[in-house]
Structures are given as C-alpha cells and as structure tokens.
Coordinates of C-alpha atoms in Angstrom, one line a residue:
Chain A
M28 CA -26.1 2.6 16.0
L29 CA -24.0 5.7 14.7
I30 CA -26.5 9.0 14.8
K31 CA -27.4 10.1 11.7
T32 CA -27.9 13.5 12.3
S33 CA -25.3 15.7 12.6
H34 CA -22.7 14.8 15.7
R35 CA -21.7 17.7 17.4
F36 CA -18.2 17.4 16.1
D37 CA -19.6 18.6 13.0
D38 CA -21.2 21.4 14.0
A39 CA -18.1 22.8 15.5
T40 CA -15.8 22.5 12.7
R41 CA -18.3 23.6 10.8
V42 CA -17.3 26.2 7.7
T43 CA -19.1 28.6 5.3
A44 CA -16.7 28.8 1.9
G45 CA -15.8 32.2 0.3
D46 CA -13.4 32.5 -2.7
S47 CA -10.0 32.6 -1.5
R48 CA -11.6 33.6 2.4
W49 CA -14.0 30.8 4.2
Q50 CA -15.5 32.1 7.7
G51 CA -16.0 29.7 10.9
R52 CA -17.3 30.0 14.2
T53 CA -16.2 29.1 17.5
S54 CA -18.5 26.3 19.1
P55 CA -18.7 26.2 22.9
D56 CA -19.2 22.5 22.9
Y57 CA -15.0 22.4 22.7
W58 CA -14.2 24.9 24.8
A59 CA -10.4 25.0 26.5
F60 CA -8.7 27.2 28.8
V61 CA -9.1 30.4 27.6
G62 CA -10.3 29.7 24.1
P63 CA -12.1 26.8 21.7
F64 CA -9.7 23.8 22.0
G65 CA -7.2 23.3 19.6
G66 CA -7.4 20.2 18.1
A67 CA -11.2 21.9 17.0
T68 CA -9.8 23.8 15.4
A69 CA -7.1 22.4 13.5
A70 CA -10.0 19.9 11.9
T71 CA -12.1 23.6 11.3
I72 CA -8.7 24.4 9.4
L73 CA -8.4 20.8 7.8
R74 CA -12.5 20.7 6.8
A75 CA -12.6 24.1 4.7
L76 CA -9.4 22.3 3.0
I77 CA -11.1 19.0 1.8
E78 CA -14.1 20.9 1.2
H79 CA -12.1 23.2 -1.6
P80 CA -12.9 23.4 -4.6
Q81 CA -9.4 23.0 -5.9
R82 CA -8.1 20.6 -3.4
S83 CA -7.2 17.7 -5.1
G84 CA -5.7 14.7 -2.6
D85 CA -5.8 13.4 0.7
P86 CA -4.5 15.1 4.0
L87 CA -0.7 13.9 4.1
A88 CA 0.8 17.1 6.4
L89 CA -0.5 19.8 8.7
T90 CA 1.2 21.8 11.0
V91 CA -0.8 24.8 13.0
N92 CA 1.2 27.6 14.9
Y93 CA -1.2 29.0 17.7
C94 CA -0.7 32.3 17.1
A95 CA -2.9 34.0 19.9
P96 CA -6.0 33.1 21.7
I97 CA -9.3 32.8 19.5
A98 CA -12.5 35.5 21.2
E99 CA -15.4 32.9 21.1
G100 CA -17.5 34.1 18.0
A101 CA -16.9 34.3 14.0
F102 CA -13.4 33.7 12.0
D103 CA -12.1 34.2 8.6
L104 CA -10.5 31.7 7.3
D105 CA -8.1 32.8 4.6
V106 CA -6.8 29.6 2.7
R107 CA -4.1 29.9 0.2
L108 CA -3.1 27.3 -2.4
V109 CA 0.7 27.5 -2.7
R110 CA 1.8 26.0 -5.2
A111 CA 0.0 22.1 -6.7
N112 CA 1.4 19.4 -8.9
R113 CA 0.1 16.3 -10.5
S114 CA 0.2 14.7 -7.0
S115 CA 0.6 17.1 -4.2
Q116 CA -0.3 20.4 -2.9
H117 CA 1.1 23.1 -0.5
W118 CA -1.7 25.0 1.2
S119 CA -1.6 28.3 3.5
V120 CA -4.4 28.9 6.2
E121 CA -4.7 32.0 8.2
L122 CA -6.8 32.6 10.8
S123 CA -7.9 36.3 12.2
Q124 CA -11.0 37.4 13.5
G125 CA -12.9 41.1 12.2
N126 CA -10.2 42.4 10.2
G127 CA -7.7 42.5 13.1
D128 CA -4.8 40.5 13.0
V129 CA -3.7 36.5 12.6
A130 CA -4.5 34.2 15.6
T131 CA -3.4 31.1 14.0
L132 CA -1.1 30.1 11.4
A133 CA -1.4 27.0 9.5
T134 CA 0.6 25.2 6.2
A135 CA -0.8 21.6 5.3
V136 CA 0.3 19.2 2.5
F137 CA -2.1 17.2 -0.1
A138 CA -0.9 14.4 -2.0
E139 CA -2.4 11.7 -4.1
R140 CA -2.0 8.5 -1.9
R141 CA -0.8 5.5 -5.3
P142 CA 0.1 2.1 -4.4
S143 CA 3.6 1.1 -3.1
W144 CA 5.9 -0.5 -1.3
S145 CA 4.6 -0.6 2.8
H146 CA 6.0 -1.5 5.6
Q147 CA 5.2 -0.9 8.8
P148 CA 8.2 -1.5 11.6
A149 CA 6.0 0.4 14.6
Q150 CA 4.5 -2.1 16.1
M151 CA 0.7 -1.5 17.7
P152 CA 1.0 -0.8 21.5
M153 CA -0.5 -3.4 24.1
A154 CA -3.7 -2.7 25.4
T155 CA -6.7 -3.5 27.6
P156 CA -9.1 -3.2 25.0
F157 CA -11.6 -0.7 24.9
E158 CA -15.0 -2.5 26.5
Q159 CA -13.2 -3.5 29.5
I160 CA -11.8 -0.2 31.2
R161 CA -13.9 3.1 32.2
R162 CA -13.9 6.3 31.3
H163 CA -11.8 8.5 32.8
P164 CA -14.0 11.1 34.9
D165 CA -14.7 14.6 33.2
F166 CA -12.8 17.4 33.5
D167 CA -13.9 21.3 33.5
M168 CA -13.2 22.2 30.1
T169 CA -16.2 21.2 27.5
W170 CA -14.0 19.8 24.6
T171 CA -13.8 17.0 27.1
R172 CA -16.7 15.9 27.4
Q173 CA -17.1 15.4 23.6
Y174 CA -14.5 12.8 24.1
D175 CA -14.8 8.8 25.9
F176 CA -11.0 9.0 27.8
R177 CA -10.3 5.2 28.6
F178 CA -7.1 5.6 29.8
V179 CA -5.1 1.9 30.2
E180 CA -1.4 4.1 31.1
G181 CA -0.2 6.9 32.1
A182 CA -4.0 8.3 33.4
P183 CA -4.0 12.1 35.0
G184 CA -3.5 12.2 38.3
L185 CA -3.7 15.8 39.0
H186 CA -5.3 15.9 42.6
G187 CA -1.9 15.2 45.1
G188 CA -0.4 18.5 44.4
A189 CA 3.1 18.6 42.6
K190 CA 5.6 15.7 42.5
S191 CA 8.1 15.7 44.4
T192 CA 10.4 13.8 41.6
P193 CA 9.0 14.1 38.3
G194 CA 6.6 11.6 37.6
S195 CA 5.9 9.9 33.7
A196 CA 4.6 12.1 30.8
F197 CA 3.9 8.4 29.6
S198 CA -0.4 8.1 28.6
K199 CA -1.4 5.2 26.7
L200 CA -5.6 5.3 26.1
W201 CA -8.4 4.8 23.8
I202 CA -10.3 7.8 22.3
S203 CA -13.5 8.2 21.2
D204 CA -16.0 10.8 20.4
R205 CA -18.1 11.0 23.3
T206 CA -21.2 10.2 21.3
P207 CA -19.8 8.2 18.3
R208 CA -18.3 9.3 15.5
T209 CA -16.9 7.7 12.0
I210 CA -13.2 8.2 12.8
D211 CA -12.4 10.0 9.7
S212 CA -9.3 12.2 8.9
L213 CA -10.8 15.7 10.8
S214 CA -11.2 13.3 14.1
L215 CA -7.4 12.3 14.0
M216 CA -6.7 15.5 13.6
S217 CA -8.4 16.4 16.1
M218 CA -7.3 13.8 18.4
S219 CA -3.9 14.2 18.1
D220 CA -4.5 17.5 20.2
A221 CA -6.7 14.8 23.0
F222 CA -3.8 14.6 25.5
F223 CA -3.5 16.0 28.0
G224 CA 0.1 18.5 28.4
R225 CA 2.8 16.2 29.2
V226 CA 3.4 19.2 32.2
F227 CA 0.6 17.6 33.2
H228 CA 1.7 14.4 34.0
A229 CA 5.2 15.5 34.6
R230 CA 4.1 18.2 37.8
G231 CA 1.2 16.0 38.5
E232 CA -0.7 19.3 38.2
L233 CA -2.7 22.0 36.1
V234 CA 0.0 24.5 35.0
P235 CA -0.4 27.1 32.4
F236 CA -0.3 25.3 29.3
G237 CA -0.8 26.3 26.2
T238 CA 0.1 23.8 22.3
V239 CA 2.2 26.9 20.2
S240 CA 2.6 24.2 17.2
L241 CA 1.6 21.2 16.4
T242 CA 1.8 18.4 13.3
T243 CA 0.0 15.5 12.4
Y244 CA 1.0 13.3 9.3
F245 CA -1.3 10.7 8.1
H246 CA -0.2 7.6 7.0
V247 CA -3.0 6.4 5.3
S248 CA -5.6 7.6 2.4
A249 CA -9.5 8.6 3.5
E250 CA -10.7 5.5 1.0
E251 CA -8.2 2.3 3.5
L252 CA -9.3 5.1 6.5
A253 CA -12.9 5.0 5.5
A254 CA -12.5 0.7 5.4
E255 CA -11.4 0.8 8.0
D256 CA -14.7 2.0 9.9
I257 CA -14.1 2.6 13.6
T258 CA -15.4 4.7 15.9
R259 CA -12.0 5.3 17.9
V260 CA -8.6 5.0 18.3
L261 CA -5.2 3.6 20.4
A262 CA -3.4 6.4 21.4
V263 CA -0.1 6.5 22.9
A264 CA 1.9 9.7 24.4
D265 CA 5.1 10.8 25.0
A266 CA 7.8 13.7 25.9
K267 CA 11.1 14.1 25.8
I268 CA 11.9 17.1 27.4
F269 CA 10.7 20.4 29.4
T270 CA 13.1 23.4 29.2
R271 CA 12.9 27.6 29.9
S272 CA 8.9 27.2 29.5
Y273 CA 8.7 25.0 26.0
G274 CA 8.1 21.1 26.4
D275 CA 7.3 18.8 23.8
Q276 CA 4.9 15.9 22.8
H277 CA 5.2 13.7 20.5
G278 CA 1.7 10.2 19.7
E279 CA 0.8 8.0 17.7
L280 CA -3.0 6.7 17.0
W281 CA -3.8 3.2 16.1
S282 CA -6.9 1.8 14.7
P283 CA -8.2 -1.4 16.8
A284 CA -6.8 -3.1 13.7
G285 CA -3.3 -2.8 14.3
R286 CA -2.6 0.1 11.0
L287 CA -0.8 3.2 12.5
L288 CA -3.2 6.2 11.1
A289 CA -1.5 9.8 11.9
T290 CA 2.0 10.5 14.0
T291 CA 1.8 14.1 15.8
T292 CA 4.3 16.4 17.4
Q293 CA 3.4 19.4 19.2
V294 CA 6.2 22.1 21.4
A295 CA 3.8 24.2 24.7
Y296 CA 4.3 26.5 26.5
F297 CA 4.0 25.8 30.2
K298 CA 4.5 28.0 33.2
A299 CA 6.2 26.0 35.9
Chain B
M15 CA 41.0 24.8 16.5
L16 CA 38.2 26.0 15.1
I17 CA 38.8 28.1 10.9
K18 CA 38.3 31.3 11.3
T19 CA 37.5 32.5 7.5
S20 CA 34.8 31.7 6.8
H21 CA 33.2 28.1 7.2
R22 CA 31.3 26.4 3.7
F23 CA 28.6 26.6 5.6
D24 CA 28.3 30.2 6.3
D25 CA 28.8 31.1 2.4
A26 CA 26.2 28.5 1.5
T27 CA 23.7 29.7 3.8
R28 CA 24.1 33.2 3.7
V29 CA 20.9 36.1 3.1
T30 CA 20.9 39.6 2.2
A31 CA 18.5 41.8 3.5
G32 CA 15.7 43.3 1.9
D33 CA 12.5 44.8 3.2
S34 CA 10.2 42.2 3.3
R35 CA 12.4 40.6 0.3
W36 CA 15.2 39.3 1.7
Q37 CA 17.8 36.9 -1.6
G38 CA 20.1 33.7 -1.5
R39 CA 21.9 31.8 -3.5
T40 CA 22.3 27.8 -3.5
S41 CA 25.7 26.7 -2.9
P42 CA 26.8 23.6 -5.4
D43 CA 28.7 22.7 -1.6
Y44 CA 25.3 21.7 -0.7
W45 CA 23.6 20.0 -3.8
A46 CA 21.5 17.0 -3.4
F47 CA 20.1 14.8 -6.5
V48 CA 17.9 17.2 -8.0
G49 CA 18.5 20.5 -5.5
P50 CA 19.7 22.2 -2.6
F51 CA 20.4 20.1 0.2
G52 CA 16.7 21.1 2.3
G53 CA 18.8 21.3 5.9
A54 CA 20.6 24.1 4.1
T55 CA 17.8 25.8 2.4
A56 CA 16.0 25.3 5.4
A57 CA 18.8 26.7 7.5
T58 CA 19.1 29.3 5.1
I59 CA 15.9 30.4 6.4
L60 CA 15.9 30.1 9.7
R61 CA 19.6 32.6 8.7
A62 CA 16.8 35.5 7.2
L63 CA 14.2 35.5 9.9
I64 CA 17.6 34.9 12.9
E65 CA 19.5 38.3 11.3
H66 CA 16.3 40.2 10.7
P67 CA 15.4 42.7 12.0
Q68 CA 12.4 42.2 13.7
R69 CA 13.0 39.1 15.1
S70 CA 13.1 39.1 19.2
G71 CA 13.8 35.4 21.4
D72 CA 15.1 32.3 20.2
P73 CA 14.5 30.1 17.1
L74 CA 11.6 27.1 19.0
A75 CA 10.1 25.8 16.1
L76 CA 10.3 25.3 12.1
T77 CA 8.6 23.8 9.3
V78 CA 9.2 23.4 6.5
N79 CA 7.0 22.3 3.6
Y80 CA 8.9 21.5 0.6
C81 CA 6.5 22.1 -2.5
A82 CA 9.5 22.5 -5.4
P83 CA 13.0 21.9 -6.9
I84 CA 14.8 25.2 -6.3
A85 CA 16.3 25.3 -9.2
E86 CA 20.8 26.5 -8.9
G87 CA 21.1 30.8 -8.7
A88 CA 18.7 32.9 -7.1
F89 CA 16.4 33.3 -5.0
D90 CA 13.6 35.1 -3.1
L91 CA 12.8 34.9 0.5
D92 CA 9.4 36.3 1.2
V93 CA 9.5 37.0 4.8
R94 CA 6.7 38.3 7.2
L95 CA 6.5 38.4 10.9
V96 CA 3.0 37.3 11.3
R97 CA 1.7 37.8 15.0
A98 CA 4.1 39.0 18.1
N99 CA 3.4 39.2 21.5
R100 CA 6.0 39.6 24.7
S101 CA 7.6 36.4 24.5
S102 CA 6.5 35.4 21.1
Q103 CA 6.8 35.4 17.7
H104 CA 5.4 34.2 14.5
W105 CA 6.9 34.0 11.1
S106 CA 5.9 33.0 7.2
V107 CA 8.6 32.6 4.4
E108 CA 8.0 31.9 1.4
L109 CA 10.6 31.3 -1.4
S110 CA 10.7 31.7 -5.0
Q111 CA 13.1 32.4 -8.2
G112 CA 12.7 35.0 -10.6
N113 CA 9.7 36.4 -10.0
G114 CA 7.7 32.8 -10.2
D115 CA 5.7 30.0 -7.2
V116 CA 6.1 29.1 -4.2
A117 CA 9.4 26.4 -4.2
T118 CA 8.9 26.4 -0.3
L119 CA 7.2 27.7 2.3
A120 CA 7.6 27.8 6.0
T121 CA 6.6 28.8 9.2
A122 CA 8.4 29.1 12.5
V123 CA 8.2 30.5 16.2
F124 CA 10.4 32.7 18.6
A125 CA 10.5 32.1 21.8
E126 CA 11.9 34.1 25.3
R127 CA 13.4 30.9 26.2
R128 CA 12.9 32.6 30.0
P129 CA 14.0 30.2 33.3
S130 CA 11.5 27.2 33.8
W131 CA 11.4 23.5 36.0
S132 CA 13.0 21.6 34.1
H133 CA 12.9 18.2 33.5
Q134 CA 14.4 15.4 30.9
P135 CA 12.5 12.7 30.8
A136 CA 14.3 11.3 27.3
Q137 CA 17.6 10.0 28.1
M138 CA 20.8 10.5 25.9
P139 CA 21.1 6.7 24.1
M140 CA 24.5 4.8 23.9
A141 CA 27.4 6.3 22.6
T142 CA 30.8 5.1 21.3
P143 CA 32.6 7.8 21.6
F144 CA 33.0 10.6 18.2
E145 CA 37.0 9.6 18.3
Q146 CA 36.9 5.8 18.1
I147 CA 34.6 5.5 14.8
R148 CA 35.1 6.2 11.5
R149 CA 33.9 8.2 8.8
H150 CA 31.3 7.1 6.5
P151 CA 33.0 7.1 2.6
D152 CA 30.8 9.7 0.8
F153 CA 28.2 9.4 -1.3
D154 CA 27.8 10.9 -4.8
M155 CA 25.9 14.6 -3.4
T156 CA 28.3 17.0 -2.5
W157 CA 26.3 17.9 0.3
T158 CA 27.4 14.2 2.4
R159 CA 30.6 15.7 2.1
Q160 CA 30.4 18.9 4.1
Y161 CA 29.4 16.8 7.4
D162 CA 31.5 13.7 8.7
F163 CA 29.8 11.4 9.2
R164 CA 30.1 8.6 12.4
F165 CA 27.4 5.8 12.1
V166 CA 27.0 3.8 15.8
E167 CA 25.1 2.0 14.5
G168 CA 22.6 1.6 11.1
A169 CA 24.9 3.2 8.6
P170 CA 23.1 3.3 5.4
G171 CA 24.2 0.1 3.4
L172 CA 23.4 0.4 -0.5
H173 CA 25.9 -2.2 -2.2
G174 CA 24.1 -5.2 -0.9
G175 CA 21.5 -5.7 -3.1
A176 CA 17.5 -4.5 -2.0
K177 CA 16.6 -6.5 0.8
S178 CA 14.4 -9.5 0.3
T179 CA 13.3 -8.1 3.7
P180 CA 13.2 -4.9 5.4
G181 CA 16.3 -3.6 7.2
S182 CA 16.2 -1.4 10.4
A183 CA 15.3 2.1 9.9
F184 CA 17.1 3.2 12.8
S185 CA 19.8 4.9 13.0
K186 CA 21.7 6.3 15.9
L187 CA 25.4 8.3 14.3
W188 CA 27.5 11.5 15.9
I189 CA 27.3 14.1 12.9
S190 CA 29.4 16.8 12.3
D191 CA 30.2 19.4 10.1
R192 CA 34.0 18.3 7.9
T193 CA 36.0 21.3 8.8
P194 CA 34.4 22.0 12.4
R195 CA 32.1 24.4 13.4
T196 CA 30.8 25.2 16.9
I197 CA 27.4 24.0 16.9
D198 CA 24.4 26.8 16.8
S199 CA 20.6 26.6 15.6
L200 CA 21.5 26.6 12.0
S201 CA 23.7 23.5 12.7
L202 CA 21.4 21.8 14.7
M203 CA 18.7 22.9 11.5
S204 CA 20.5 21.5 8.3
M205 CA 21.3 18.9 10.3
S206 CA 17.6 17.3 11.8
D207 CA 17.7 17.2 7.4
A208 CA 21.1 15.4 7.5
F209 CA 19.6 12.1 8.2
F210 CA 19.3 9.1 5.0
G211 CA 16.4 8.2 3.6
R212 CA 14.6 6.2 6.5
V213 CA 13.6 4.2 3.3
F214 CA 17.4 3.4 1.5
H215 CA 18.1 1.5 5.1
A216 CA 14.7 0.4 4.9
R217 CA 15.4 -1.2 1.2
G218 CA 19.0 -1.8 1.7
E219 CA 18.8 0.8 -1.7
L220 CA 18.5 4.3 -2.9
V221 CA 15.5 4.8 -4.2
P222 CA 13.5 7.9 -5.8
F223 CA 13.2 10.3 -2.6
G224 CA 11.8 13.7 -1.4
T225 CA 11.3 15.1 1.7
V226 CA 8.1 16.9 1.5
S227 CA 7.9 18.9 5.0
L228 CA 10.0 18.6 7.8
T229 CA 9.8 20.2 11.8
T230 CA 12.4 20.7 14.1
Y231 CA 12.2 22.2 17.9
F232 CA 15.1 23.5 19.5
H233 CA 14.9 23.0 23.3
V234 CA 18.4 24.8 24.0
S235 CA 18.8 29.1 24.3
A236 CA 21.1 30.2 22.0
E237 CA 23.1 31.3 25.0
E238 CA 22.8 27.7 26.9
L239 CA 24.3 26.6 23.5
A240 CA 27.2 28.4 22.7
A241 CA 27.5 27.3 25.9
E242 CA 28.1 24.0 25.3
D243 CA 31.3 24.7 22.9
I244 CA 31.2 22.1 20.3
T245 CA 31.4 21.3 17.1
R246 CA 29.4 17.8 16.4
V247 CA 26.0 15.7 18.0
L248 CA 24.9 12.4 18.2
A249 CA 22.0 12.2 16.8
V250 CA 19.5 9.1 15.9
A251 CA 16.5 9.1 13.4
D252 CA 13.9 5.8 13.2
A253 CA 10.8 5.4 11.1
K254 CA 8.0 4.1 11.6
I255 CA 5.7 3.2 9.0
F256 CA 6.0 3.3 4.5
T257 CA 3.0 3.2 2.8
R258 CA 1.3 4.4 -0.2
S259 CA 4.4 6.3 -1.6
Y260 CA 5.0 8.2 1.6
G261 CA 7.4 7.8 4.9
D262 CA 8.0 9.3 8.1
Q263 CA 10.9 9.5 9.9
H264 CA 11.9 11.4 13.5
G265 CA 14.7 12.3 14.7
E266 CA 17.1 13.4 18.3
L267 CA 20.2 15.5 18.2
W268 CA 22.1 15.8 21.8
S269 CA 25.6 17.0 22.5
P270 CA 27.8 15.2 23.6
A271 CA 27.6 16.2 27.7
G272 CA 23.8 14.1 26.8
R273 CA 21.9 17.5 26.5
L274 CA 19.1 17.0 24.1
L275 CA 18.9 19.9 21.9
A276 CA 16.3 19.6 18.4
T277 CA 13.3 16.9 18.0
T278 CA 12.7 16.4 14.9
T279 CA 9.6 15.2 12.5
Q280 CA 9.3 14.9 8.7
V281 CA 7.1 13.4 6.0
A282 CA 9.2 12.4 2.7
Y283 CA 7.8 11.7 0.0
F284 CA 9.7 7.9 -2.0
K285 CA 9.4 5.7 -5.5
A286 CA 9.5 1.8 -4.9

C-alpha cells in the first residue's frame, strides 16, 4: 500500500552530512506564507540529528526557535553535541544561509528510553473514524497539500469574515500524509506544527502570523512507534491566550490505537 | 509590607556582568536533591538576559535544558545574542563550571509586546482564597522552604507508601515567596519549575527524578505584570503520560485577578 519510492516528505527534509556542518534545502512542496513550512524545517533539523553518527537514543524533546525567514534554496545546519552521558544527549543546531546570520535555532534532547513504570492519565479524545470524514479542501500554501486534514471538530471557517465574538480555538482532526507514509518521529515533529494558527480560528480570518518558538516532546520510542505501524494521527490543538501580538498553542498527537505519541506547544506572533 | 532589603531570591539569582561571559553562583537556600533548584537556575539565566545591555523587549519564551548536575559554587554563563530584528531577539545561554562542559543549555526569545487584539479563552480555575488555606509543611529540600505552597487540590501525599493504583497527577495551589516578593518575570520563571514531580503524585512516593527540559511562555509584558502588583500566583499542573523513564508536565500560572501570566511545560526523567 505504501509508496516504496522516495516520499515527497523525505525529499523535502533530506540532509547531507558534513563534519559539524550539514546541508539541507527548502522544498517548494512544503512552502508556507513567506518561507518554508516550519514543520518541515523542524523535521529537517531532527533528521540531521537522527542521522548524525554520534547520535544515540531516541528523540525526547526538540525546541525550534524561528528567528528569521528562510529564503528559498540551500541552508547549512551547524550541528553540535553539547553534552552527553550514558542515558541522554543534548544537542544544538543552528540553521543559516550563505554564511549569514542564524535563521533557526534549535536544541534537542535524545534519550535511551529504558523500560519503566508506565501510566497514561490522558485519554484519547473521542473521534469519528478517519474514513467517515471528508478531507478538508486545499488551502493556497503548498505544504497543506502534502497533508490530508480531516476535521472532527473546529475546522477553520475563514470565509465568513472576521467574527464579532471570538470563536473557539480548539480543533480535533486526523492528520495523514496525502501520500500515505508510515509515521516516524520526523512525521510527528512536522505534524506538531501542522495545526493552523489558533488565532485564525479565534478570529475567523487569516491574519499575519508566524510561529516563534515550538517545543515537542516524544512519548514513544522509535521501536514502539515503528510497531504502531500507522499512517495517521488524531491531533488536538487549543490556545489559552492571545495578547500583545502573541498567542500560544498546545497540542497532542495520538495513535489510532489510543497511545499518546507526542505533545507540543508553541508561541506565535500575530497581527490583529 | 514588602521587605526592602535584598530578598533571598535576588541573592540566589544574582549575576555579574561580563562581555559575553557572565558569572553566577549556586545558593544553599535554593538547593534540591543533588544540585540547585532548577527554577533558580532558570531564573538566574533569565536575569542575565534581562540585565544584558543589548536586551530589548520582554521575555516571551525560555527553554532550559538541564544537561548535567551543577556543583555547589560559581558558574559561568556564556550569553549570546543569536539574532535580532526590530521586534524580537533570540538568545542562547550556556552554563558551565570551571571551564568544563556545558551543564545547562538555554534559548530565549524576547519581544516587544505591542498592543493587539486580545482574547483569553482559558479560564482561571476556581480556588479557595490563599488566606483560607494552611501552608504545606516543609520538605527537606531547602528551596521548598523559600516558598509558601498552599494546596487547593492535589497536595503530595508521600507518606502512605506507593499507591496500588496511580493517583491523580493534577495539583492546584497558591505559590508565594515565603518572604513576600513582588512577582516579576524571574518569579514566574522560577515558579514554573516549583511544582513537585508529577510522578510523585501519581506514584504516591518520592522516586529519583530530574527535569530534563523546561519551557515557559510569558503572556504579560513587564509593565502589565508590574501593574498587577502581586506576591502570589494560582498555579495548576498536570501530566499526560509517564513511560519509558520519562514523564511530562504542563502548568499555568495565574494572577489572583484572573489573568494568565505564564504557561509552562517540561519533560522529566524518573526511575520507577
């Protein structure tokens, strides 16, 4: 069922190894308003770390700070293992273009996910099955066409003009690659930025918007995630506050079987 | 009412300016299991940024990765302005001791909090007033004695032995400095790590525990926070999952008047 040739997502997040300096390139397939889709940038950074010969363990936490727009084309990734012990590694990654300033600054933690007591207080939200929901129509941005968004609740309603009273910022949706691809930690990283700006939902309109800082925690080992063998996640996102030109978002990515795979939070700029 | 001489918290988070290298020192007053209280370390890093001559704007996001224990004594802070534009600044801070490896790695975003459309979907949790609740008895760790914890719900019950079924990981409490101190962004940063390990609540016992990565977002400008003129916050914290030796936490810090001041999340190691 899955495409065996290279997936567009893997092309878009491909990296070339260097000693400490790795290379990547923006993809026209994952383009947003004024630069690459932040999820693809985050996944590219994570890929460089996962493919790094010194990497050990599974991704536990990744924080990506979007400092400035990335221009179309090649970029460098300055990858540095800051500190390591026998159970965890701390990394930093700086993305820059043409010997210029840093455009994206990231830190990551990798860890040996040793067996332990286990408990999941969070419950998977109820949701209409994926197959019973129609795919959301495409948006202009090319990155949105690489995904299949099926809203259970809180679809963006951006065509009625600005709301007179704020709408709900909550969304619940299935997210899958448009061309199915087995979910790995790269998918989770990218999908954790694949929610639409919560401010669009609250305002009922598109406004100038940009993620400033994104943090994702992984709650599954690579081996457990591979065993899930899934091509979609149930995702929920909400916001707590919009004020003084910035708003928050927090979200969860669930396996169809009810396992919490990742949690994510971000703070984003808006103009409204 | 407030003490006018130097507060213990200000002593504990004091920094000395350098060019890019700043100095700080651990405080016996804010000591945890095997090193300084992570909240004090985070606040010290934030103080170095706030006092930095190149800093402009208010703290928006701070992520602190605790790479290794910090030993008692002096430490260096390598403070670097990574990227700036007219509305935001991106910083990185590396804490090390005696020319050794990095012990703590942080990134921060500062931003001009320009007026905008404002909306707070989150509602302040109901809570018994501070004055009507007794302070929680002291724990062994010195840092806990610098705070006044008044639990509305979810006080740690660590003396009955391990629970046979997991307890709730949720807590709601008032947090104040034991010696009252006006809440500023340094307090919010420190208090965002002042929850007890969620795993203690779920297990009903203390287990080896350490925060690995902590992210806090500030939802108030320095000027607005000063105008609140408060010495305590209502805080809530919960967890979604404990698995493979790591668990998450997410929390909120509220002003008594019902304003969401900060949101925070962390991932922590545990042994159980």
